[in-house]
Amino acid sequence: MITSTRLAQWLRVVIYITALVPLIIFSQYISPFHFGKVVVFRSIVELMFVGYLLLIWRDRSYLPKPNPLFWSFFAFVLAFTITSATSIIPYLSFWGTLERMGGLFTFWHYFIYFVILTAVFRTREQWLTLIKTMSWVAVASALYGFGQKTDISFFIGSGGRERIFGTIGNAALFSGYELVMVFLALTFLFRKETTLGGKWLFGTTAALGTLAILMATVRGSLLGMGVGFFILSGFLFVKFRVRLARVAFVGLVTLAALFFMTIITPIKEIPFVRDSRFLSRLTDTSFETYTAKTRFWAWKAGLQGFVESPKTILLGWGPETFNIPFSHHFNPRFFQGPGSETFFDRAHNMFVEVLVTMGLLGLAAYVSIFVVALRRLWQAIREPGPDQIYGIGFTALLVAYAIHNSFIFDTSANFLVFFTVLGFLSHAFYISKRPVAEPKTAQAPSKLFVSAAILCVAAVAVLIYQFNVQPAKANYATTRAIIRGWQSDFAGAITKYGEALSYNVPGKYEYRHRFAQHVLEYFASHEVTEEGEAVIKEAIAETQKNVDENKPDYLPELYVSRLYITLGKKDPASPYNDEALKHSLRALEISPTFIRTHYEIGQAYLNKKDYKKALEYFARAAELNPDVALSHWYVGAIELEHGNIQKGLASIDAAIAKGYGLAETDYLYLVGPLLKIGNYERLTWLYEQLTKVAPAKAQYWAPLAVAYARIGRIDNAIAAARKAAEIDPSFLPEAKAFVEQLGREF
């Protein structure tokens, strides 16, 4: 018989299972460390939701128990919902991105989880079992991270990794997860009621978690952990006179002093510190490092977007849309050349992220969670009693986590443990203070109840299949396409991309772009046949859907532009080049300072043989960030094509001076212009470089001999001629004649 007691027991068991979610890795999927966690978590919560609805039908005592923490969390969920409805791209705000698996749909699952958690966990013993389970999971994740320092292939990310990321997939996110678990474990470690076995577990969790955070070497997390330890040890000594806490407090003060000495004195330049990757990273607090600068640039771009209009100030741009204001105010210094990180879909600061994407409404709601919790914890610290240790431990936890979140953002595993902690605080300080209602006498379920239960189970099965199973199938099909691409099976990859896109599920934005990227990479080194043209047009049709569904986003426009450029590269009069310009110019309207867009426009004009317009856009790219060598190379190449040899060579020199690495084809490209102006000094250098790049090619040694002769380096000319004949005997007669003309014997 379905009773409220059994339903509550079942829900508690499922929540214990949910605690294992941080260990989930879908290794054969895109975003393997996030995707699997989220689809499994959502499926579990959807099943629990049905069970919970049936539970409160049978027993109203399990209805939510609103309290200040409940309302602060609900306020944030409500702000999330409102700002998703007013988002610049509502679909993206609702579903989130494939990589992070956020969005309103997923976030409501965290709140439902919180409601069910606080409703069915009624005793400290039940909470203790859950927290012990979470501790074991944190230990396992830390041990997995330690395995990444080895060469054991079982550990994804192994191979002597410098910075570990455990089962979370990112060093900073992993540190945030372990940070919460360290302080949660320490709180229960110092609880008087904790048994010896519990102390061993919590002590191990805290020790291994601390070591894992150190090995991840995320400075924001280390700062948060240090401040958290300072708060925890200080209060433990003052309130409980714990000797170990006094030692820890003094040790932390000493370490802090040494750390600041290391920063402000030449100590950090001594070989021991400088040669240690850990110590050198830890003591590098300069705001001039590239990583630090990119964070500030991203925050600045986001804040510039925040003040764009009254709407963005109050409601933001919409959850999951940080990349839109970021692109509007893109700092050209992000672009350092091919491979540069120029796409920020997160602010790498949770407070800035919420402010920019949800406005003042969202930030006020988010901060209220911390404010409400810390106020109640401060009361617990001031009032002697069994809750005092919770006040101390969780104050350290929240402060440490807030500092950590000032340099990164939250994802699934972090949200799960954080909202579980919030649930425990809600129980400990509010719900447990109320009298517990007596369980109702078990009665046979009515036919209406049974029918409703069957309908709910059927509905949730459909929901899980449509929004968790189908996206998983699409994701897996995409990775099969990627693998076939690696195996040079172009047709097979196209088939798999078609299968992935046929599901038409959240994530299709990324799948379409991966399809387009695969097509572009293939035709960068293959001729466009009639069949190939059909495939490119198919990719254009799919990517155009991203353009239509994401109007404020520049990236789909650039993908479509590049595909049209591929179609039009052989015919200057091709209408495809005009289509490419239409899309790249639209991308430029969205993000005027994005350097790659200028490259795309310039390439389209090169296809059209309009060198003047091409030069205009490549020159603008060079002006936006003069430190990018590639921009100067493009400007130089176009000047040479346009016949402006001296200007072209000057730009080429600027590119080389800024670190542009010339390939064999680049050297050969410069031969003609240098011959045209008779610059044999430069030709000599050029052929010397070619003989270094390809020392076994006689066709480079022979012209090098001529160049040497032209500038009067006769001995070098003879040596080069002999080398050419040695490599390729067919050069022997010509080499002999050449040497004899110089008045020497071969």
PDB file of C-alpha atoms in Angstrom, residues 629-736:
ATOM      1  CA  ALA A 629      51.110  39.942 -35.860  1.00  0.00           C
ATOM      2  CA  LEU A 630      48.561  38.229 -38.131  1.00  0.00           C
ATOM      3  CA  SER A 631      46.778  41.496 -38.887  1.00  0.00           C
ATOM      4  CA  HIS A 632      50.021  43.102 -40.083  1.00  0.00           C
ATOM      5  CA  TRP A 633      50.759  40.059 -42.236  1.00  0.00           C
ATOM      6  CA  TYR A 634      47.357  40.327 -43.935  1.00  0.00           C
ATOM      7  CA  VAL A 635      47.877  44.053 -44.536  1.00  0.00           C
ATOM      8  CA  GLY A 636      51.316  43.397 -45.997  1.00  0.00           C
ATOM      9  CA  ALA A 637      50.076  40.600 -48.243  1.00  0.00           C
ATOM     10  CA  ILE A 638      47.296  42.782 -49.665  1.00  0.00           C
ATOM     11  CA  GLU A 639      49.644  45.712 -50.221  1.00  0.00           C
ATOM     12  CA  LEU A 640      51.907  43.373 -52.177  1.00  0.00           C
ATOM     13  CA  GLU A 641      48.955  42.109 -54.236  1.00  0.00           C
ATOM     14  CA  HIS A 642      48.005  45.739 -54.874  1.00  0.00           C
ATOM     15  CA  GLY A 643      51.544  46.479 -56.131  1.00  0.00           C
ATOM     16  CA  ASN A 644      52.576  48.577 -53.115  1.00  0.00           C
ATOM     17  CA  ILE A 645      55.705  46.552 -52.508  1.00  0.00           C
ATOM     18  CA  GLN A 646      57.523  48.855 -50.091  1.00  0.00           C
ATOM     19  CA  LYS A 647      54.412  49.349 -47.924  1.00  0.00           C
ATOM     20  CA  GLY A 648      53.718  45.646 -48.072  1.00  0.00           C
ATOM     21  CA  LEU A 649      57.205  44.699 -46.986  1.00  0.00           C
ATOM     22  CA  ALA A 650      57.054  47.234 -44.156  1.00  0.00           C
ATOM     23  CA  SER A 651      53.891  45.563 -42.836  1.00  0.00           C
ATOM     24  CA  ILE A 652      55.464  42.144 -43.296  1.00  0.00           C
ATOM     25  CA  ASP A 653      58.432  43.332 -41.233  1.00  0.00           C
ATOM     26  CA  ALA A 654      56.037  44.554 -38.527  1.00  0.00           C
ATOM     27  CA  ALA A 655      54.340  41.156 -38.486  1.00  0.00           C
ATOM     28  CA  ILE A 656      57.673  39.337 -38.120  1.00  0.00           C
ATOM     29  CA  ALA A 657      58.790  41.740 -35.394  1.00  0.00           C
ATOM     30  CA  LYS A 658      55.596  40.964 -33.462  1.00  0.00           C
ATOM     31  CA  GLY A 659      56.217  37.242 -33.637  1.00  0.00           C
ATOM     32  CA  TYR A 660      54.577  36.085 -36.860  1.00  0.00           C
ATOM     33  CA  GLY A 661      56.057  32.700 -37.715  1.00  0.00           C
ATOM     34  CA  LEU A 662      56.530  32.346 -41.443  1.00  0.00           C
ATOM     35  CA  ALA A 663      55.749  29.001 -43.044  1.00  0.00           C
ATOM     36  CA  GLU A 664      57.406  27.702 -46.204  1.00  0.00           C
ATOM     37  CA  THR A 665      54.572  29.033 -48.363  1.00  0.00           C
ATOM     38  CA  ASP A 666      54.904  32.476 -46.751  1.00  0.00           C
ATOM     39  CA  TYR A 667      58.578  32.693 -47.686  1.00  0.00           C
ATOM     40  CA  LEU A 668      57.812  31.637 -51.247  1.00  0.00           C
ATOM     41  CA  TYR A 669      55.035  34.239 -51.437  1.00  0.00           C
ATOM     42  CA  LEU A 670      57.618  36.971 -50.785  1.00  0.00           C
ATOM     43  CA  VAL A 671      60.027  35.889 -53.529  1.00  0.00           C
ATOM     44  CA  GLY A 672      58.199  37.601 -56.384  1.00  0.00           C
ATOM     45  CA  PRO A 673      57.919  41.072 -54.789  1.00  0.00           C
ATOM     46  CA  LEU A 674      61.560  40.993 -53.680  1.00  0.00           C
ATOM     47  CA  LEU A 675      62.720  40.007 -57.172  1.00  0.00           C
ATOM     48  CA  LYS A 676      60.585  42.756 -58.643  1.00  0.00           C
ATOM     49  CA  ILE A 677      62.425  45.436 -56.674  1.00  0.00           C
ATOM     50  CA  GLY A 678      65.783  43.629 -56.806  1.00  0.00           C
ATOM     51  CA  ASN A 679      66.260  43.417 -53.050  1.00  0.00           C
ATOM     52  CA  TYR A 680      68.875  40.678 -53.044  1.00  0.00           C
ATOM     53  CA  GLU A 681      69.949  41.285 -49.451  1.00  0.00           C
ATOM     54  CA  ARG A 682      66.428  40.402 -48.373  1.00  0.00           C
ATOM     55  CA  LEU A 683      66.252  37.534 -50.881  1.00  0.00           C
ATOM     56  CA  THR A 684      69.418  36.100 -49.413  1.00  0.00           C
ATOM     57  CA  TRP A 685      67.854  36.076 -45.941  1.00  0.00           C
ATOM     58  CA  LEU A 686      64.649  34.599 -47.349  1.00  0.00           C
ATOM     59  CA  TYR A 687      66.363  31.672 -49.105  1.00  0.00           C
ATOM     60  CA  GLU A 688      68.515  31.070 -46.049  1.00  0.00           C
ATOM     61  CA  GLN A 689      65.312  30.605 -44.071  1.00  0.00           C
ATOM     62  CA  LEU A 690      63.908  28.288 -46.739  1.00  0.00           C
ATOM     63  CA  THR A 691      67.019  26.099 -46.614  1.00  0.00           C
ATOM     64  CA  LYS A 692      66.513  25.832 -42.862  1.00  0.00           C
ATOM     65  CA  VAL A 693      62.833  24.948 -43.254  1.00  0.00           C
ATOM     66  CA  ALA A 694      63.486  22.437 -46.062  1.00  0.00           C
ATOM     67  CA  PRO A 695      67.224  21.669 -46.175  1.00  0.00           C
ATOM     68  CA  ALA A 696      66.777  18.756 -48.604  1.00  0.00           C
ATOM     69  CA  LYS A 697      65.271  20.860 -51.405  1.00  0.00           C
ATOM     70  CA  ALA A 698      67.871  21.754 -54.041  1.00  0.00           C
ATOM     71  CA  GLN A 699      65.510  24.327 -55.592  1.00  0.00           C
ATOM     72  CA  TYR A 700      66.136  26.558 -52.564  1.00  0.00           C
ATOM     73  CA  TRP A 701      69.927  26.172 -52.518  1.00  0.00           C
ATOM     74  CA  ALA A 702      70.301  27.108 -56.199  1.00  0.00           C
ATOM     75  CA  PRO A 703      68.593  30.549 -55.988  1.00  0.00           C
ATOM     76  CA  LEU A 704      70.380  31.142 -52.682  1.00  0.00           C
ATOM     77  CA  ALA A 705      73.669  30.739 -54.594  1.00  0.00           C
ATOM     78  CA  VAL A 706      72.527  33.364 -57.117  1.00  0.00           C
ATOM     79  CA  ALA A 707      71.466  35.742 -54.323  1.00  0.00           C
ATOM     80  CA  TYR A 708      74.827  35.341 -52.583  1.00  0.00           C
ATOM     81  CA  ALA A 709      76.611  36.115 -55.846  1.00  0.00           C
ATOM     82  CA  ARG A 710      74.513  39.257 -56.391  1.00  0.00           C
ATOM     83  CA  ILE A 711      75.607  40.722 -53.073  1.00  0.00           C
ATOM     84  CA  GLY A 712      79.262  39.711 -53.485  1.00  0.00           C
ATOM     85  CA  ARG A 713      79.413  36.743 -51.072  1.00  0.00           C
ATOM     86  CA  ILE A 714      81.215  34.545 -53.589  1.00  0.00           C
ATOM     87  CA  ASP A 715      82.391  31.809 -51.214  1.00  0.00           C
ATOM     88  CA  ASN A 716      78.877  31.378 -49.871  1.00  0.00           C
ATOM     89  CA  ALA A 717      77.521  31.318 -53.441  1.00  0.00           C
ATOM     90  CA  ILE A 718      79.867  28.499 -54.438  1.00  0.00           C
ATOM     91  CA  ALA A 719      79.056  26.501 -51.301  1.00  0.00           C
ATOM     92  CA  ALA A 720      75.312  26.854 -51.975  1.00  0.00           C
ATOM     93  CA  ALA A 721      75.731  25.790 -55.625  1.00  0.00           C
ATOM     94  CA  ARG A 722      77.691  22.703 -54.586  1.00  0.00           C
ATOM     95  CA  LYS A 723      74.975  21.876 -52.008  1.00  0.00           C
ATOM     96  CA  ALA A 724      72.274  22.075 -54.677  1.00  0.00           C
ATOM     97  CA  ALA A 725      74.220  19.707 -56.952  1.00  0.00           C
ATOM     98  CA  GLU A 726      74.893  17.354 -54.059  1.00  0.00           C
ATOM     99  CA  ILE A 727      71.177  17.107 -53.199  1.00  0.00           C
ATOM    100  CA  ASP A 728      70.005  16.841 -56.803  1.00  0.00           C
ATOM    101  CA  PRO A 729      72.594  15.752 -59.433  1.00  0.00           C
ATOM    102  CA  SER A 730      70.446  17.240 -62.206  1.00  0.00           C
ATOM    103  CA  PHE A 731      71.656  20.638 -60.984  1.00  0.00           C
ATOM    104  CA  LEU A 732      75.310  19.629 -61.554  1.00  0.00           C
ATOM    105  CA  PRO A 733      75.851  21.074 -65.091  1.00  0.00           C
ATOM    106  CA  GLU A 734      74.126  24.339 -64.143  1.00  0.00           C
ATOM    107  CA  ALA A 735      76.079  24.550 -60.889  1.00  0.00           C
ATOM    108  CA  LYS A 736      79.423  24.013 -62.674  1.00  0.00           C
TER     109      LYS A 736
END
